[in-house]
Coordinates of C-alpha atoms and ligand atoms in Angstrom, one line a residue:
M10 CA -16.8 -35.1 -15.2
S11 CA -15.2 -32.2 -13.3
E12 CA -17.4 -30.0 -10.8
K13 CA -19.0 -26.8 -12.4
F14 CA -19.0 -23.4 -10.7
D15 CA -20.7 -20.2 -11.5
V16 CA -17.0 -18.5 -10.5
I17 CA -14.2 -19.9 -9.4
V18 CA -11.7 -17.1 -8.5
L19 CA -7.5 -17.7 -8.4
G20 CA -6.1 -15.9 -5.2
A21 CA -7.3 -15.4 -2.1
G22 CA -6.1 -11.9 -1.0
P23 CA -8.2 -8.6 -0.9
A24 CA -8.6 -8.8 -4.2
G25 CA -10.1 -12.6 -5.2
Y26 CA -11.1 -13.3 -1.6
V27 CA -13.7 -10.1 -1.5
A28 CA -14.2 -10.9 -5.4
A29 CA -15.4 -14.8 -4.0
I30 CA -17.5 -12.8 -0.7
R31 CA -19.2 -10.9 -3.5
C32 CA -20.4 -13.6 -5.6
A33 CA -21.5 -15.1 -3.2
Q34 CA -23.9 -12.3 -1.9
L35 CA -25.0 -12.3 -5.7
G36 CA -26.6 -15.8 -5.7
L37 CA -24.0 -17.7 -7.1
K38 CA -21.9 -20.9 -6.9
T39 CA -18.8 -19.6 -6.3
A40 CA -14.7 -21.4 -5.2
C41 CA -12.1 -20.1 -4.7
V42 CA -8.5 -21.7 -5.5
E43 CA -5.6 -20.7 -2.8
E44 CA -2.1 -22.2 -2.1
W45 CA -0.8 -19.6 0.5
I46 CA 0.7 -21.3 3.9
N47 CA 1.6 -19.8 6.8
K48 CA 4.3 -19.6 8.8
K49 CA 3.0 -22.1 10.8
G50 CA 2.6 -24.7 8.1
S51 CA -1.2 -24.2 7.4
P52 CA -3.3 -23.2 4.5
A53 CA -4.6 -19.7 4.6
L54 CA -6.7 -17.1 3.3
G55 CA -6.1 -13.0 3.2
G56 CA -2.9 -13.2 0.4
T57 CA 0.1 -10.8 0.3
C58 CA -2.2 -7.8 2.1
L59 CA -3.3 -9.9 5.4
N60 CA -0.1 -12.8 5.9
V61 CA 3.0 -10.4 5.0
G62 CA 1.7 -6.6 3.5
C63 CA -1.2 -4.1 4.5
I64 CA -1.7 -6.1 7.9
P65 CA 1.3 -7.4 10.0
S66 CA 3.7 -4.2 8.2
K67 CA 0.8 -1.5 10.1
A68 CA 0.8 -3.7 13.6
L69 CA 4.7 -3.3 13.2
L70 CA 4.5 0.4 12.8
E71 CA 2.0 0.7 15.9
S72 CA 4.1 -1.0 18.1
S73 CA 7.4 0.6 17.1
Q74 CA 5.7 4.4 17.7
I75 CA 4.5 3.4 20.3
Y76 CA 8.0 2.7 21.7
Y77 CA 9.6 5.5 20.2
E78 CA 7.2 7.4 22.2
A79 CA 7.1 6.5 25.2
S80 CA 11.7 5.9 25.1
K81 CA 12.0 9.2 23.7
G82 CA 8.9 11.8 23.1
L83 CA 6.5 12.0 26.2
S84 CA 8.9 14.1 28.6
E85 CA 7.2 16.9 27.3
H86 CA 3.8 15.9 27.9
G87 CA 5.1 15.7 31.5
I88 CA 5.6 11.7 31.9
V89 CA 8.4 10.3 32.4
V90 CA 9.1 6.5 31.8
D91 CA 11.9 4.6 33.0
G92 CA 13.8 1.8 32.0
V93 CA 11.5 1.5 28.8
R94 CA 12.8 -1.1 26.7
A95 CA 11.5 -3.1 23.7
D96 CA 10.4 -7.3 23.5
V97 CA 11.1 -7.5 19.3
P98 CA 10.2 -11.5 19.7
Q99 CA 6.4 -11.1 21.7
M100 CA 6.3 -7.4 18.9
I101 CA 6.7 -10.4 16.3
S102 CA 4.6 -12.9 18.4
S103 CA 2.1 -10.0 18.6
K104 CA 1.6 -9.1 15.0
D105 CA 1.4 -12.9 14.3
K106 CA -1.6 -13.2 16.3
I107 CA -3.2 -10.1 14.5
V108 CA -2.7 -12.0 11.0
E109 CA -3.4 -15.3 12.2
E110 CA -7.0 -13.8 13.4
L111 CA -7.6 -12.0 10.1
T112 CA -7.1 -14.8 7.8
G113 CA -8.6 -17.2 10.2
G114 CA -11.7 -14.6 10.1
I115 CA -11.6 -14.7 6.3
E116 CA -12.0 -18.1 6.4
H117 CA -15.2 -18.3 8.8
L118 CA -16.4 -15.9 6.2
F119 CA -16.4 -18.3 3.3
R120 CA -18.2 -20.6 5.0
A121 CA -21.1 -18.5 5.7
N122 CA -21.1 -17.3 2.7
N123 CA -20.7 -21.4 1.4
I124 CA -18.0 -20.8 -0.7
T125 CA -15.6 -23.3 -1.8
W126 CA -11.9 -23.4 -0.9
L127 CA -9.8 -25.3 -3.4
K128 CA -6.6 -25.5 -1.5
G129 CA -3.8 -25.7 -3.9
T130 CA -2.4 -24.0 -6.9
G131 CA -4.3 -23.5 -10.0
K132 CA -3.6 -22.9 -13.1
L133 CA -5.7 -21.5 -16.1
M134 CA -6.8 -24.1 -18.7
P135 CA -8.1 -23.7 -22.1
E136 CA -12.3 -23.4 -22.2
R137 CA -12.5 -22.0 -18.5
Q138 CA -10.7 -25.0 -16.8
I139 CA -9.3 -24.9 -14.1
A140 CA -6.5 -27.2 -12.7
V141 CA -5.5 -27.5 -9.2
Q142 CA -2.8 -29.0 -7.5
D143 CA -2.7 -30.0 -3.8
S144 CA 0.5 -30.4 -1.4
D145 CA 0.9 -33.7 -3.0
G146 CA 1.2 -33.3 -5.9
N147 CA -2.7 -34.6 -7.2
T148 CA -4.2 -32.2 -9.4
S149 CA -8.2 -32.3 -9.9
A150 CA -10.4 -30.0 -13.0
Y151 CA -12.9 -27.7 -12.3
S152 CA -14.9 -25.4 -14.8
A153 CA -16.4 -22.1 -14.2
E154 CA -19.1 -20.4 -16.0
N155 CA -16.4 -17.0 -15.2
I156 CA -13.3 -17.3 -13.8
I157 CA -11.7 -14.6 -11.7
L158 CA -7.7 -14.2 -12.4
A159 CA -6.2 -12.8 -8.8
T160 CA -3.0 -14.1 -8.4
G161 CA -1.2 -11.0 -6.8
S162 CA 2.0 -9.9 -7.0
K163 CA 5.4 -10.5 -5.2
S164 CA 9.1 -8.6 -4.1
I165 CA 11.6 -8.0 -7.4
E166 CA 14.6 -9.5 -6.7
I167 CA 17.9 -7.7 -8.0
G168 CA 20.9 -9.5 -9.3
A169 CA 22.8 -6.9 -7.7
V170 CA 22.2 -7.7 -4.0
P171 CA 20.7 -11.3 -3.8
L172 CA 18.5 -12.6 -0.7
H173 CA 20.4 -14.6 1.9
S174 CA 19.4 -16.2 4.8
D175 CA 17.5 -13.6 7.4
V176 CA 20.5 -11.3 6.1
V177 CA 19.0 -10.1 2.9
V178 CA 15.8 -9.8 3.0
D179 CA 12.2 -8.8 0.9
S180 CA 9.7 -7.1 3.1
S181 CA 8.5 -10.6 4.2
G182 CA 11.6 -11.4 6.3
A183 CA 12.5 -7.7 7.6
L184 CA 8.4 -8.6 9.2
D185 CA 10.3 -11.6 11.0
W186 CA 13.2 -10.4 12.9
E187 CA 13.1 -10.8 16.4
S188 CA 15.8 -8.6 17.2
V189 CA 17.5 -4.9 16.0
P190 CA 19.9 -4.5 13.2
Q191 CA 22.3 -2.5 14.4
K192 CA 22.9 -1.1 10.9
L193 CA 20.0 -1.8 8.4
C194 CA 20.0 -0.7 4.6
V195 CA 17.2 -0.5 2.5
I196 CA 17.1 -0.5 -0.8
G197 CA 14.6 1.4 -2.4
A198 CA 13.3 5.2 -0.9
G199 CA 9.5 3.1 -2.1
V200 CA 5.9 2.6 0.3
I201 CA 7.9 -0.4 1.8
G202 CA 11.7 0.9 1.9
L203 CA 9.9 4.1 4.0
E204 CA 7.4 1.7 6.1
L205 CA 9.8 -1.1 7.2
G206 CA 12.7 1.9 7.3
S207 CA 10.9 3.5 9.8
V208 CA 9.9 0.2 11.6
W209 CA 13.4 -0.5 12.8
R210 CA 14.3 3.4 13.2
R211 CA 12.1 3.3 16.0
L212 CA 13.2 0.3 17.2
G213 CA 16.9 1.6 17.5
A214 CA 18.4 1.0 13.9
E215 CA 21.0 2.9 12.1
V216 CA 19.3 3.2 8.9
V217 CA 20.3 4.2 5.2
V218 CA 18.1 4.0 2.6
L219 CA 20.0 4.0 -1.0
E220 CA 17.2 5.2 -3.7
A221 CA 18.6 4.7 -7.7
Q222 CA 16.3 8.0 -9.0
D223 CA 17.1 11.1 -7.9
V224 CA 13.3 12.3 -6.6
F225 CA 12.4 11.4 -3.7
L226 CA 8.8 10.1 -3.6
P227 CA 8.4 10.9 -7.5
M228 CA 4.6 10.1 -7.5
V229 CA 3.9 12.5 -4.5
D230 CA 2.9 15.7 -4.8
Q231 CA 5.8 17.3 -4.5
Q232 CA 5.6 20.2 -2.3
I233 CA 4.1 17.0 0.0
A234 CA 7.4 14.6 -0.6
K235 CA 9.7 17.6 0.5
D236 CA 8.3 18.0 3.7
S237 CA 8.1 14.7 4.5
F238 CA 11.7 14.3 3.5
R239 CA 13.4 16.7 5.9
Q240 CA 10.9 14.9 8.7
F241 CA 12.5 11.4 7.7
T242 CA 15.6 13.0 7.8
R243 CA 14.8 14.5 11.4
Q244 CA 14.3 11.1 12.4
G245 CA 17.3 9.9 11.6
L246 CA 16.7 7.9 8.3
D247 CA 19.8 8.8 5.9
I248 CA 18.2 9.0 2.9
K249 CA 20.5 8.7 0.1
L250 CA 18.7 9.9 -3.9
G251 CA 20.8 8.4 -6.7
A252 CA 22.8 6.0 -5.0
R253 CA 22.7 2.8 -7.2
V254 CA 23.5 -0.3 -5.8
M255 CA 26.0 -2.4 -8.3
S256 CA 28.0 -5.0 -5.8
S257 CA 27.1 -6.7 -2.5
Q258 CA 29.0 -9.7 -0.5
V259 CA 27.7 -11.5 2.6
D260 CA 30.6 -12.5 5.2
G261 CA 30.7 -13.3 8.9
N262 CA 30.8 -9.3 9.4
G263 CA 27.8 -8.5 7.4
V264 CA 26.6 -6.8 3.8
S265 CA 28.9 -4.5 2.1
L266 CA 27.3 -3.1 -0.5
Q267 CA 28.9 -1.0 -3.6
Y268 CA 27.5 2.0 -5.3
T269 CA 27.5 5.0 -6.8
D270 CA 25.8 8.7 -6.5
S271 CA 27.3 11.8 -8.0
S272 CA 30.0 12.0 -5.6
G273 CA 31.3 8.6 -7.5
E274 CA 31.8 4.9 -5.9
Q275 CA 30.6 4.5 -2.6
N276 CA 30.9 1.5 0.0
L277 CA 28.7 0.6 3.3
T278 CA 28.5 -2.4 5.1
V279 CA 25.3 -3.0 7.9
D280 CA 24.7 -5.9 9.6
R281 CA 21.5 -6.6 7.6
V282 CA 19.5 -5.2 4.1
I283 CA 16.1 -4.9 3.0
V284 CA 15.6 -5.1 -0.5
A285 CA 12.5 -2.6 -1.5
V286 CA 12.7 -2.2 -5.5
G287 CA 8.8 -3.4 -6.5
R288 CA 6.6 -5.9 -6.6
R289 CA 5.6 -7.6 -9.8
P290 CA 2.2 -10.0 -10.6
N291 CA 2.4 -13.2 -9.9
I292 CA 1.7 -15.3 -13.6
E293 CA 4.6 -17.7 -13.6
Q294 CA 2.4 -21.3 -13.9
L295 CA -0.5 -19.0 -14.3
T296 CA -1.7 -20.7 -17.2
D297 CA -1.2 -23.6 -19.6
P298 CA 0.8 -22.8 -22.7
E299 CA -2.3 -23.4 -24.9
T300 CA -4.1 -20.4 -23.2
D301 CA -3.6 -17.4 -25.2
L302 CA -4.1 -15.2 -22.5
L303 CA -2.9 -11.5 -23.1
M304 CA -0.3 -10.0 -21.2
D305 CA 0.5 -5.6 -21.7
E306 CA 3.7 -4.2 -21.8
R307 CA 4.7 -4.3 -18.4
G308 CA 3.9 -8.2 -17.5
L309 CA 0.3 -7.3 -16.6
V310 CA -2.7 -9.4 -17.7
H311 CA -4.5 -7.1 -20.3
V312 CA -7.8 -5.8 -19.0
N313 CA -9.5 -3.8 -20.5
D314 CA -11.7 -0.8 -18.0
A315 CA -14.4 -3.2 -16.6
C316 CA -11.2 -5.9 -15.5
E317 CA -12.3 -8.2 -19.0
T318 CA -9.0 -10.0 -20.2
N319 CA -9.0 -11.5 -24.2
L320 CA -10.3 -14.6 -23.2
P321 CA -14.2 -14.8 -22.7
G322 CA -15.4 -15.0 -19.3
V323 CA -11.9 -14.6 -17.4
W324 CA -11.6 -11.3 -15.8
A325 CA -8.1 -10.3 -13.7
I326 CA -8.3 -7.7 -11.3
G327 CA -6.1 -6.6 -8.3
D328 CA -2.2 -6.6 -8.0
L329 CA -2.2 -8.8 -11.5
V330 CA -3.7 -6.0 -13.5
R331 CA -2.5 -2.5 -14.4
G332 CA -3.6 0.8 -11.5
P333 CA -2.0 0.7 -8.3
M334 CA -0.9 -2.4 -6.2
L335 CA -3.5 -1.3 -3.6
A336 CA -5.5 -3.5 -1.6
H337 CA -8.7 -1.5 -1.6
K338 CA -8.6 -0.9 -5.5
G339 CA -8.5 -4.9 -5.7
S340 CA -10.9 -5.6 -3.5
E341 CA -13.6 -2.9 -5.3
E342 CA -12.4 -4.2 -8.6
G343 CA -13.2 -7.9 -6.9
V344 CA -17.0 -5.8 -6.2
A345 CA -16.9 -4.7 -9.4
V346 CA -16.5 -7.7 -11.3
A347 CA -18.8 -9.9 -8.7
E348 CA -21.4 -7.8 -10.0
R349 CA -20.7 -7.3 -13.6
I350 CA -20.9 -11.1 -13.7
A351 CA -24.3 -11.2 -11.8
G352 CA -25.6 -8.9 -14.7
Q353 CA -25.3 -5.4 -12.2
H354 CA -24.1 -2.7 -13.6
S355 CA -21.2 -1.1 -11.6
H356 CA -18.2 1.6 -11.6
L357 CA -14.6 2.1 -9.9
N358 CA -14.1 5.4 -10.0
Y359 CA -10.0 5.4 -10.7
D360 CA -9.4 9.3 -10.4
A361 CA -10.6 8.8 -6.8
I362 CA -8.5 5.5 -5.1
P363 CA -6.3 7.1 -2.1
S364 CA -2.9 6.0 -1.5
V365 CA -1.3 6.1 2.1
I366 CA 1.8 5.7 3.1
Y367 CA 2.1 5.0 6.5
T368 CA 5.4 6.7 7.9
H369 CA 5.0 9.2 11.5
P370 CA 4.2 11.9 9.6
E371 CA 1.4 10.0 6.9
I372 CA 1.1 11.1 3.8
S373 CA -1.8 10.4 2.1
W374 CA -3.2 11.6 -1.0
V375 CA -6.4 11.3 -3.5
G376 CA -6.3 13.2 -7.0
K377 CA -3.8 15.1 -9.3
T378 CA -0.4 16.1 -7.2
E379 CA 0.4 20.2 -8.5
E380 CA 3.1 18.8 -10.9
Q381 CA 0.4 16.1 -13.3
L382 CA -2.2 19.6 -13.2
K383 CA 1.3 21.8 -14.5
E384 CA 1.8 18.5 -17.1
A385 CA -1.7 18.5 -18.2
G386 CA -1.9 22.7 -18.9
R387 CA -4.6 22.8 -16.1
E388 CA -5.5 25.8 -14.3
Y389 CA -5.4 24.8 -10.7
K390 CA -6.3 26.9 -7.5
S391 CA -3.9 25.5 -4.0
G392 CA -4.6 26.0 -0.9
V393 CA -2.3 24.9 2.2
F394 CA -2.6 24.8 5.7
P395 CA -0.3 24.0 8.6
F396 CA -1.0 21.7 11.1
A397 CA 1.4 23.6 12.8
A398 CA -1.2 26.4 13.5
S399 CA -4.2 23.4 14.2
G400 CA -5.3 23.6 17.9
R401 CA -6.0 19.5 18.1
A402 CA -2.2 19.0 16.9
K403 CA -0.5 21.2 19.1
A404 CA -2.7 19.8 21.7
Q405 CA -1.0 16.7 19.9
R406 CA 2.4 17.3 20.5
D407 CA 2.5 16.6 16.9
T408 CA 2.6 19.8 14.3
G409 CA 4.6 18.6 11.1
G410 CA 3.2 18.6 7.9
M411 CA 1.0 20.1 6.2
V412 CA -2.7 20.1 4.2
K413 CA -2.8 21.0 0.3
I414 CA -5.9 21.3 -2.0
L415 CA -5.7 21.7 -5.1
S416 CA -9.2 22.5 -7.2
D417 CA -10.1 23.6 -10.8
K418 CA -8.9 27.8 -11.3
H419 CA -12.3 28.2 -13.7
T420 CA -15.3 25.5 -11.4
D421 CA -13.2 25.1 -8.4
E422 CA -14.2 21.7 -8.7
L423 CA -11.6 19.2 -6.1
L424 CA -8.7 17.9 -7.8
G425 CA -6.3 17.0 -5.4
M426 CA -6.1 16.5 -1.8
H427 CA -2.3 15.8 -0.2
I428 CA -1.5 15.7 3.3
V429 CA 1.5 15.1 5.7
G430 CA 0.7 14.8 8.8
G431 CA -0.2 12.2 11.7
H432 CA -3.2 10.7 11.2
S433 CA -3.9 11.8 7.4
S434 CA -4.4 8.0 6.3
E435 CA -7.8 9.0 8.2
L436 CA -8.5 12.5 7.0
I437 CA -8.0 11.8 3.2
G438 CA -11.5 9.6 2.9
H439 CA -12.7 13.5 3.3
G440 CA -11.0 13.9 -0.4
V441 CA -12.3 11.2 -1.8
T442 CA -15.9 12.1 -0.7
V443 CA -15.5 15.0 -2.0
M444 CA -14.0 13.9 -5.2
E445 CA -16.7 11.0 -6.1
F446 CA -19.5 13.7 -5.7
Q447 CA -17.6 15.8 -7.9
G448 CA -18.0 18.8 -5.2
T449 CA -16.1 21.6 -4.9
S450 CA -13.3 23.2 -2.4
E451 CA -16.1 25.7 -1.3
D452 CA -18.0 22.8 -0.7
I453 CA -15.5 22.1 1.8
A454 CA -14.8 25.7 2.9
R455 CA -18.6 26.0 3.9
T456 CA -18.8 22.4 5.2
V457 CA -18.8 22.8 9.7
F458 CA -15.9 20.7 11.4
A459 CA -15.4 19.6 14.8
H460 CA -13.3 21.5 16.7
P461 CA -10.3 20.9 17.6
T462 CA -10.0 18.5 15.2
L463 CA -6.9 17.5 12.9
S464 CA -9.7 17.5 10.2
E465 CA -9.9 21.3 10.5
A466 CA -6.9 21.8 8.4
I467 CA -9.0 20.5 5.7
H468 CA -11.4 23.0 6.0
E469 CA -9.0 25.9 6.4
A470 CA -7.0 24.8 3.3
A471 CA -10.0 25.2 1.4
L472 CA -10.3 28.4 2.6
A473 CA -6.8 28.8 2.0
A474 CA -7.6 28.2 -2.1
D475 CA -9.9 31.4 -2.2
N476 CA -8.1 33.1 0.2
R477 CA -9.5 33.4 2.7
A478 CA -8.2 30.8 5.5
L479 CA -9.3 32.0 8.9
H480 CA -6.2 30.9 11.2
I481 CA -2.7 31.6 9.1
P482 CA -2.1 35.0 7.0
N483 CA -3.8 35.0 3.8
R484 CA -1.6 35.8 0.1
K485 CA -2.5 40.0 -0.5
R486 CA -5.4 40.7 -2.6
Ligands
FAD8 P1 -2.3 -10.7 -3.2 O1 -2.7 -10.0 -2.4 O2 -0.8 -10.8 -3.3 O3 -3.3 -12.5 -3.0 C1 -2.9 -13.0 -4.3 C2 -3.0 -14.3 -4.0 O4 -3.1 -15.3 -4.6 C3 -1.5 -15.1 -2.3 O5 -2.4 -15.9 -1.5 C4 -1.9 -16.0 -3.9 O6 -0.8 -17.6 -2.3 C5 -2.3 -16.5 -4.3 N1 -1.7 -17.3 -6.1 C6 -1.0 -16.9 -6.3 N2 -1.2 -17.8 -8.1 C7 -2.0 -18.5 -7.1 C8 -2.0 -19.8 -7.9 N3 -1.6 -20.4 -9.5 N4 -2.9 -20.9 -7.5 C9 -3.4 -20.6 -6.4 N5 -3.1 -19.3 -4.9 C10 -2.0 -18.3 -6.0 N6 -1.9 -2.4 -0.1 C11 -2.4 -0.9 0.9 O7 -3.3 -1.0 0.3 N7 -2.2 -0.5 2.2 C12 -1.5 -1.0 2.5 O8 -1.1 -1.1 3.8 C13 -0.1 -1.8 1.9 N8 0.9 -2.4 2.9 C14 1.5 -3.6 2.1 C15 2.7 -3.9 2.5 C16 3.8 -5.0 2.2 C17 5.1 -5.1 2.6 C18 3.6 -5.1 1.5 C19 4.4 -6.0 0.7 C20 2.4 -4.4 0.2 C21 1.9 -3.6 0.8 N9 0.6 -3.3 0.3 C22 -0.4 -2.6 0.1 C23 0.0 -4.0 -1.3 C24 -1.2 -4.8 -1.2 O9 -0.5 -6.1 -0.1 C25 -1.6 -4.8 -2.3 O10 -1.8 -4.7 -3.5 C26 -2.3 -6.3 -2.4 O11 -2.5 -7.5 -1.0 C27 -3.0 -7.4 -3.6 O12 -4.1 -7.5 -3.7 P2 -4.0 -9.3 -3.9 O13 -5.6 -10.0 -3.9 O14 -4.1 -8.7 -5.9 O15 -3.2 -10.0 -4.1
NAD9 P1 7.8 0.9 -4.4 O1 7.7 1.7 -6.5 O2 6.6 1.5 -3.9 O3 9.2 1.7 -4.1 C1 10.6 1.0 -5.1 C2 11.5 1.6 -4.9 O4 12.4 1.5 -4.9 C3 11.4 3.4 -6.0 O5 11.7 4.4 -4.9 C4 12.6 2.8 -6.7 O6 13.0 3.3 -7.7 C5 13.6 2.2 -6.5 N1 14.5 0.7 -6.7 C6 14.4 0.9 -7.9 N2 14.7 -0.1 -8.2 C7 16.3 0.0 -7.5 C8 17.4 0.0 -6.9 N3 17.9 -1.0 -8.5 N4 17.9 0.6 -6.3 C9 17.9 1.1 -5.4 N5 16.7 1.4 -5.5 C10 15.3 0.9 -6.3 O7 8.3 -0.2 -3.9 P2 7.6 -0.4 -2.6 O8 8.3 -0.1 -1.7 O9 8.5 -2.1 -3.4 O10 6.3 -1.1 -3.0 C11 5.4 -2.7 -4.0 C12 4.5 -2.2 -4.0 O11 3.7 -2.1 -2.6 C13 4.0 -0.2 -4.4 O12 3.4 -0.1 -5.5 C14 3.0 -0.2 -3.1 O13 1.7 -0.3 -4.1 C15 2.8 -1.0 -2.7 N6 2.7 -1.4 -1.1 C16 1.5 0.0 -0.9 C17 1.6 0.4 1.0 C18 1.0 1.1 1.2 O14 0.1 1.5 0.7 N7 0.5 2.3 2.5 C19 2.4 -0.4 1.9 C20 3.6 -1.2 0.9 C21 3.6 -1.5 0.1

């Protein structure tokens, strides 16, 4: 007889481990299958996010920004720092320590919640059975009333630029370099390309970003995207749009890349390459052929609004299913599914999920872009306030960017908030909360914000939507 659980979760990334914790909190006998082996060769929880994603990338973004400011940016404050140098191996080991502490923290939470960690690779079998193969190749069978699939995603590879030891790498490889490349090519000007390109640029690499599309950050409000493009260019990120890589060769001198752009065929020689062209779901080996799990046209596990798959009692969440590939989206799906399994009603508002690109300045948004509203034919009002007019931004010597608010022309309901600026990841929560409460731009305009704070720019953008901003000239009435 196989051991039986109320719930087995497959995958312990931010979607799966959060689902497991919530299930256990609700009194369900819960197991979680996880196969991850960390740099030290030990099994680890936390998935992509904690091991090679959100957390290590933010650790390096933080370290590299401090280095950059210390080496270039403190004279304006009247601070003279001599002899600044980057100790990259120390940055990497400090990042590894953070990862180890946080993944160890999840292990502690599993123990505290009596969650059984089944170490190994899980496979969904018919009749809600799970086969788990451990590192010695032994397979054990388990069954559960409910199964939650949360096996996440992995980097997409491209034939024109195959990965090559630590010279041509994906995002995981680029989080472990212990020296700064002199010249770096990043393929893909998406979220990962911009974040990791920024890390290595700040540490001194010459960075060329090759992006296949003609439009920069098409998912971002284009007024915000254009402003950030200008700022990134000023920082020295050489972003080439409409650039399609055709082939590459690695030799003793580095990597030669051949690509085409609007001017024809081009050649580029660099020391190292990061391939950051998107991620795809981890579905290989996920199911036994006898299990008829339905996939959608994009190769993701097909689910309905409640994250139910076509198989009764089998749910799927996180990067494995439709929607943005974001840790917080997966976690909230995990909570919602756990609560549904426990017989509660739970709802996740997909229209109010914030996105952030953690460059400097940070790009943060929630809701609809101006382009999306135009395409939908929705009448809207817009209010923009530049950080150049913010006292706090001036005091921080960080005045790039703006806050932009979009609200319904007739009801004034907040439809979108878009920010490019320092610390905007912390500011966007205001927009999310107002959208969750179906608030209006007038609600924001009537709210008192502390002075001097960056959040006052949100207040002023809301006032600007009604043509009554106080610290910038308004449109003529
Ligand atoms: P994952 O985190 O991928 O976890 C899936 C887990 O399932 C893994 O641990 C894997 O080992 C395990 N698994 C897979 N198959 C099996 C199997 N058959 N048996 C057992 N275990 C299995 N998102 C943000 O919101 N903010 C950020 O700042 C951010 N930064 C990122 C930076 C980088 C460099 C990368 C790569 C991603 C970043 N992301 C960020 C995206 C974020 O990491 C993912 O959206 C998130 O991790 C998805 O969570 P998940 O639980 O669905 O999957
Ligand atoms: P992405 O989809 O954000 O960007 C990939 C980019 O590569 C796109 O602009 C695409 O046009 C381009 N591209 C695709 N093929 C190409 C080619 N052959 N040549 C040149 N350009 C090409 O994907 P990503 O940056 O790899 O990130 C993957 C996922 O991880 C994203 O969906 C994102 O949500 C998530 N992520 C989130 C964060 C965050 O929340 N801050 C950080 C990192 C990753």
